[in-house]
């Protein structure tokens, strides 16, 4: 069983994250750009807004893959294909995640994973529904005993991860106790503890 962080653990992780990783700026910028794009208040479309984060937080994925017009078009197609379903999830909390959601989550995750890999898919979906889809990376998935497999074979593992994170959020006391987006807070803890070893 993965450790459920305490409020103090989350506060310590936040401090370590802010002191050691300047990329939070890109997260905040991408979050705002995605919101504006979804509301039609930006000259950027949603796929363009998402790439702000993908090119910084998921740059390892692009070491051996091109970020070209074909890749970009494939991402745009996934967004268009799942637009209505994602719009329904955008304002939901992970605390509302239940078994009936799993087939839809698996379908959406698999579609985005085929274009972005399992780490990029989670990041992209998180930006589209920031309180519903948690973030992970390879080290975090490994720590949660959900080691990532080849692209296209991780949707069920992501649902398992969502169930675990939902339970963590509930044990901590939800957004009211944490005082900010619980998924971002837990990701900072996971990243600092499992990916970087800062805490």
Short mmCIF file of the C-alpha atoms (twelve columns), coordinates in Angstrom:
data_MODEL
# 
_entry.id   MODEL 
# 
loop_
_atom_site.group_PDB 
_atom_site.id 
_atom_site.type_symbol 
_atom_site.label_atom_id 
_atom_site.label_alt_id 
_atom_site.label_comp_id 
_atom_site.label_asym_id 
_atom_site.label_seq_id 
_atom_site.Cartn_x 
_atom_site.Cartn_y 
_atom_site.Cartn_z 
_atom_site.pdbx_PDB_model_num 
ATOM 1   C CA . UNK A 1   0.000   0.000  0.000   1 
ATOM 2   C CA . UNK A 2   1.360   3.394  -0.984  1 
ATOM 3   C CA . UNK A 3   1.806   5.909  1.811   1 
ATOM 4   C CA . UNK A 4   -0.902  8.560  2.066   1 
ATOM 5   C CA . UNK A 5   0.844   11.870 2.673   1 
ATOM 6   C CA . UNK A 6   -0.195  14.090 5.560   1 
ATOM 7   C CA . UNK A 7   -0.952  17.788 5.228   1 
ATOM 8   C CA . UNK A 8   2.538   18.416 6.624   1 
ATOM 9   C CA . UNK A 9   4.031   16.116 3.966   1 
ATOM 10  C CA . UNK A 10  2.233   18.115 1.272   1 
ATOM 11  C CA . UNK A 11  3.469   21.396 2.746   1 
ATOM 12  C CA . UNK A 12  7.060   20.085 2.870   1 
ATOM 13  C CA . UNK A 13  6.789   18.877 -0.721  1 
ATOM 14  C CA . UNK A 14  5.424   22.242 -1.845  1 
ATOM 15  C CA . UNK A 15  8.366   24.006 -0.234  1 
ATOM 16  C CA . UNK A 16  10.886  21.609 -1.810  1 
ATOM 17  C CA . UNK A 17  9.170   21.820 -5.198  1 
ATOM 18  C CA . UNK A 18  9.111   25.616 -5.251  1 
ATOM 19  C CA . UNK A 19  12.751  25.811 -4.138  1 
ATOM 20  C CA . UNK A 20  14.074  23.248 -6.601  1 
ATOM 21  C CA . UNK A 21  11.938  23.168 -9.737  1 
ATOM 22  C CA . UNK A 22  11.229  26.332 -11.760 1 
ATOM 23  C CA . UNK A 23  8.926   24.468 -14.159 1 
ATOM 24  C CA . UNK A 24  5.862   25.273 -12.037 1 
ATOM 25  C CA . UNK A 25  5.664   28.487 -14.057 1 
ATOM 26  C CA . UNK A 26  4.995   26.437 -17.197 1 
ATOM 27  C CA . UNK A 27  2.264   24.494 -15.399 1 
ATOM 28  C CA . UNK A 28  0.532   27.699 -14.342 1 
ATOM 29  C CA . UNK A 29  0.901   29.226 -17.796 1 
ATOM 30  C CA . UNK A 30  -0.408  26.100 -19.535 1 
ATOM 31  C CA . UNK A 31  -3.342  25.829 -17.122 1 
ATOM 32  C CA . UNK A 32  -4.358  29.403 -17.856 1 
ATOM 33  C CA . UNK A 33  -3.840  29.044 -21.617 1 
ATOM 34  C CA . UNK A 34  -5.916  25.847 -21.770 1 
ATOM 35  C CA . UNK A 35  -8.745  27.555 -19.878 1 
ATOM 36  C CA . UNK A 36  -8.663  30.545 -22.215 1 
ATOM 37  C CA . UNK A 37  -8.508  28.302 -25.296 1 
ATOM 38  C CA . UNK A 38  -11.462 26.216 -24.106 1 
ATOM 39  C CA . UNK A 39  -13.441 29.406 -23.523 1 
ATOM 40  C CA . UNK A 40  -12.506 30.749 -26.971 1 
ATOM 41  C CA . UNK A 41  -10.657 33.693 -25.404 1 
ATOM 42  C CA . UNK A 42  -7.238  32.956 -26.872 1 
ATOM 43  C CA . UNK A 43  -5.717  33.059 -30.328 1 
ATOM 44  C CA . UNK A 44  -4.293  29.613 -29.470 1 
ATOM 45  C CA . UNK A 45  -6.375  26.489 -29.885 1 
ATOM 46  C CA . UNK A 46  -6.515  23.843 -27.138 1 
ATOM 47  C CA . UNK A 47  -3.781  21.649 -28.659 1 
ATOM 48  C CA . UNK A 48  -1.430  24.635 -28.925 1 
ATOM 49  C CA . UNK A 49  -2.130  25.582 -25.309 1 
ATOM 50  C CA . UNK A 50  -1.402  22.013 -24.163 1 
ATOM 51  C CA . UNK A 51  1.978   21.976 -25.883 1 
ATOM 52  C CA . UNK A 52  3.248   24.673 -23.508 1 
ATOM 53  C CA . UNK A 53  3.354   22.017 -20.792 1 
ATOM 54  C CA . UNK A 54  4.144   19.038 -23.009 1 
ATOM 55  C CA . UNK A 55  7.290   20.681 -24.372 1 
ATOM 56  C CA . UNK A 56  8.608   21.379 -20.854 1 
ATOM 57  C CA . UNK A 57  7.245   18.701 -18.523 1 
ATOM 58  C CA . UNK A 58  7.312   15.912 -21.103 1 
ATOM 59  C CA . UNK A 59  10.417  16.801 -23.087 1 
ATOM 60  C CA . UNK A 60  12.026  13.364 -22.583 1 
ATOM 61  C CA . UNK A 61  9.266   11.898 -24.744 1 
ATOM 62  C CA . UNK A 62  10.348  14.130 -27.624 1 
ATOM 63  C CA . UNK A 63  14.037  13.204 -27.504 1 
ATOM 64  C CA . UNK A 64  13.398  10.445 -30.021 1 
ATOM 65  C CA . UNK A 65  10.120  11.641 -31.549 1 
ATOM 66  C CA . UNK A 66  9.322   14.584 -33.745 1 
ATOM 67  C CA . UNK A 67  6.976   17.290 -32.582 1 
ATOM 68  C CA . UNK A 68  5.885   18.051 -36.119 1 
ATOM 69  C CA . UNK A 69  2.646   18.899 -37.920 1 
ATOM 70  C CA . UNK A 70  1.645   15.211 -38.058 1 
ATOM 71  C CA . UNK A 71  2.073   14.796 -34.309 1 
ATOM 72  C CA . UNK A 72  0.238   18.038 -33.659 1 
ATOM 73  C CA . UNK A 73  -2.644  17.035 -35.967 1 
ATOM 74  C CA . UNK A 74  -2.954  13.679 -34.167 1 
ATOM 75  C CA . UNK A 75  -3.238  15.498 -30.828 1 
ATOM 76  C CA . UNK A 76  -5.877  17.850 -32.260 1 
ATOM 77  C CA . UNK A 77  -7.875  14.841 -33.523 1 
ATOM 78  C CA . UNK A 78  -7.875  13.258 -30.053 1 
ATOM 79  C CA . UNK A 79  -9.078  16.516 -28.508 1 
ATOM 80  C CA . UNK A 80  -11.883 16.828 -31.077 1 
ATOM 81  C CA . UNK A 81  -12.922 13.167 -30.742 1 
ATOM 82  C CA . UNK A 82  -13.226 13.381 -26.954 1 
ATOM 83  C CA . UNK A 83  -14.231 17.037 -26.549 1 
ATOM 84  C CA . UNK A 84  -17.727 16.458 -25.122 1 
ATOM 85  C CA . UNK A 85  -16.644 13.710 -22.717 1 
ATOM 86  C CA . UNK A 86  -13.726 15.795 -21.467 1 
ATOM 87  C CA . UNK A 87  -15.993 18.823 -21.076 1 
ATOM 88  C CA . UNK A 88  -18.183 16.748 -18.745 1 
ATOM 89  C CA . UNK A 89  -15.133 15.800 -16.656 1 
ATOM 90  C CA . UNK A 90  -13.511 19.234 -16.581 1 
ATOM 91  C CA . UNK A 91  -15.187 20.435 -13.403 1 
ATOM 92  C CA . UNK A 92  -15.430 17.106 -11.597 1 
ATOM 93  C CA . UNK A 93  -13.292 16.149 -8.639  1 
ATOM 94  C CA . UNK A 94  -11.438 12.856 -8.436  1 
ATOM 95  C CA . UNK A 95  -13.550 12.224 -5.344  1 
ATOM 96  C CA . UNK A 96  -16.495 11.664 -7.724  1 
ATOM 97  C CA . UNK A 97  -14.570 9.051  -9.757  1 
ATOM 98  C CA . UNK A 98  -16.434 5.729  -9.649  1 
ATOM 99  C CA . UNK A 99  -16.461 2.359  -11.355 1 
ATOM 100 C CA . UNK A 100 -18.900 3.516  -14.043 1 
ATOM 101 C CA . UNK A 101 -16.297 6.079  -15.203 1 
ATOM 102 C CA . UNK A 102 -13.562 3.527  -15.786 1 
ATOM 103 C CA . UNK A 103 -14.414 2.419  -19.319 1 
ATOM 104 C CA . UNK A 104 -14.597 6.063  -20.486 1 
ATOM 105 C CA . UNK A 105 -11.351 6.952  -18.696 1 
ATOM 106 C CA . UNK A 106 -9.607  3.944  -20.234 1 
ATOM 107 C CA . UNK A 107 -10.855 4.853  -23.717 1 
ATOM 108 C CA . UNK A 108 -9.761  8.496  -23.419 1 
ATOM 109 C CA . UNK A 109 -6.435  7.663  -21.796 1 
ATOM 110 C CA . UNK A 110 -5.597  5.065  -24.459 1 
ATOM 111 C CA . UNK A 111 -6.419  7.521  -27.262 1 
ATOM 112 C CA . UNK A 112 -4.127  10.203 -25.852 1 
ATOM 113 C CA . UNK A 113 -1.464  7.676  -24.848 1 
ATOM 114 C CA . UNK A 114 -1.129  6.556  -28.472 1 
ATOM 115 C CA . UNK A 115 -0.024  10.095 -29.350 1 
ATOM 116 C CA . UNK A 116 1.728   11.282 -26.165 1 
ATOM 117 C CA . UNK A 117 2.835   8.164  -24.293 1 
ATOM 118 C CA . UNK A 118 1.523   7.294  -20.813 1 
ATOM 119 C CA . UNK A 119 3.187   10.218 -19.019 1 
ATOM 120 C CA . UNK A 120 2.193   12.840 -21.588 1 
ATOM 121 C CA . UNK A 121 -1.368  11.484 -21.717 1 
ATOM 122 C CA . UNK A 122 -1.772  11.983 -17.963 1 
ATOM 123 C CA . UNK A 123 -0.338  15.500 -18.152 1 
ATOM 124 C CA . UNK A 124 -2.581  16.445 -21.067 1 
ATOM 125 C CA . UNK A 125 -5.727  15.008 -19.469 1 
ATOM 126 C CA . UNK A 126 -4.881  16.715 -16.189 1 
ATOM 127 C CA . UNK A 127 -4.780  20.096 -17.923 1 
ATOM 128 C CA . UNK A 128 -8.145  19.375 -19.539 1 
ATOM 129 C CA . UNK A 129 -9.741  18.231 -16.243 1 
ATOM 130 C CA . UNK A 130 -7.315  19.357 -13.516 1 
ATOM 131 C CA . UNK A 131 -9.205  18.084 -10.474 1 
ATOM 132 C CA . UNK A 132 -10.203 14.758 -12.032 1 
ATOM 133 C CA . UNK A 133 -7.131  13.353 -13.797 1 
ATOM 134 C CA . UNK A 134 -3.993  12.903 -11.647 1 
ATOM 135 C CA . UNK A 135 -0.435  13.334 -12.899 1 
ATOM 136 C CA . UNK A 136 2.217   10.628 -12.900 1 
ATOM 137 C CA . UNK A 137 5.595   9.810  -14.395 1 
ATOM 138 C CA . UNK A 138 7.529   6.561  -14.690 1 
ATOM 139 C CA . UNK A 139 9.114   6.800  -11.238 1 
ATOM 140 C CA . UNK A 140 5.783   7.601  -9.610  1 
ATOM 141 C CA . UNK A 141 4.000   4.742  -11.393 1 
ATOM 142 C CA . UNK A 142 6.784   2.396  -10.256 1 
ATOM 143 C CA . UNK A 143 6.487   3.604  -6.649  1 
ATOM 144 C CA . UNK A 144 2.743   2.894  -6.782  1 
ATOM 145 C CA . UNK A 145 3.527   -0.645 -7.990  1 
ATOM 146 C CA . UNK A 146 2.111   0.194  -11.432 1 
ATOM 147 C CA . UNK A 147 5.222   0.101  -13.647 1 
ATOM 148 C CA . UNK A 148 4.491   1.519  -17.062 1 
ATOM 149 C CA . UNK A 149 4.310   -0.802 -20.023 1 
ATOM 150 C CA . UNK A 150 4.692   -0.057 -23.710 1 
ATOM 151 C CA . UNK A 151 2.500   2.640  -25.239 1 
ATOM 152 C CA . UNK A 152 -1.123  1.573  -25.532 1 
ATOM 153 C CA . UNK A 153 -1.095  -0.812 -22.572 1 
ATOM 154 C CA . UNK A 154 -1.387  1.505  -19.552 1 
ATOM 155 C CA . UNK A 155 -5.037  2.615  -19.408 1 
ATOM 156 C CA . UNK A 156 -6.067  0.045  -16.794 1 
ATOM 157 C CA . UNK A 157 -3.040  0.946  -14.680 1 
ATOM 158 C CA . UNK A 158 -4.003  4.602  -14.896 1 
ATOM 159 C CA . UNK A 159 -7.485  3.745  -13.597 1 
ATOM 160 C CA . UNK A 160 -5.862  1.850  -10.715 1 
ATOM 161 C CA . UNK A 161 -3.738  4.922  -10.031 1 
ATOM 162 C CA . UNK A 162 -6.876  7.080  -10.034 1 
ATOM 163 C CA . UNK A 163 -8.516  4.802  -7.464  1 
ATOM 164 C CA . UNK A 164 -5.466  5.058  -5.207  1 
ATOM 165 C CA . UNK A 165 -5.203  8.839  -5.538  1 
ATOM 166 C CA . UNK A 166 -8.944  9.217  -4.874  1 
ATOM 167 C CA . UNK A 167 -8.492  7.288  -1.637  1 
ATOM 168 C CA . UNK A 168 -5.483  9.446  -0.695  1 
ATOM 169 C CA . UNK A 169 -7.435  12.655 -1.320  1 
ATOM 170 C CA . UNK A 170 -10.333 11.415 0.784   1 
ATOM 171 C CA . UNK A 171 -8.039  10.331 3.641   1 
ATOM 172 C CA . UNK A 172 -6.352  13.729 3.691   1 
ATOM 173 C CA . UNK A 173 -9.712  15.516 3.820   1 
ATOM 174 C CA . UNK A 174 -10.165 16.661 0.229   1 
ATOM 175 C CA . UNK A 175 -9.648  20.061 -1.276  1 
ATOM 176 C CA . UNK A 176 -11.105 21.805 1.756   1 
ATOM 177 C CA . UNK A 177 -8.388  20.382 4.038   1 
ATOM 178 C CA . UNK A 178 -5.581  20.814 1.493   1 
ATOM 179 C CA . UNK A 179 -6.624  24.331 0.473   1 
ATOM 180 C CA . UNK A 180 -5.761  23.926 -3.214  1 
ATOM 181 C CA . UNK A 181 -6.049  21.405 -6.027  1 
ATOM 182 C CA . UNK A 182 -5.408  18.064 -4.272  1 
ATOM 183 C CA . UNK A 183 -4.111  16.405 -7.440  1 
ATOM 184 C CA . UNK A 184 -1.427  19.040 -7.939  1 
ATOM 185 C CA . UNK A 185 -0.488  18.815 -4.245  1 
ATOM 186 C CA . UNK A 186 -0.201  15.020 -4.350  1 
ATOM 187 C CA . UNK A 187 1.761   15.176 -7.598  1 
ATOM 188 C CA . UNK A 188 4.265   17.570 -6.028  1 
ATOM 189 C CA . UNK A 189 4.639   15.157 -3.114  1 
ATOM 190 C CA . UNK A 190 5.071   12.154 -5.438  1 
ATOM 191 C CA . UNK A 191 7.508   14.022 -7.678  1 
ATOM 192 C CA . UNK A 192 9.624   15.275 -4.774  1 
ATOM 193 C CA . UNK A 193 9.614   11.891 -3.002  1 
ATOM 194 C CA . UNK A 194 9.702   9.281  -5.777  1 
ATOM 195 C CA . UNK A 195 11.050  11.068 -8.860  1 
ATOM 196 C CA . UNK A 196 13.622  13.404 -7.314  1 
ATOM 197 C CA . UNK A 197 14.221  12.116 -3.766  1 
ATOM 198 C CA . UNK A 198 14.125  15.658 -2.353  1 
ATOM 199 C CA . UNK A 199 12.009  14.667 0.642   1 
# 
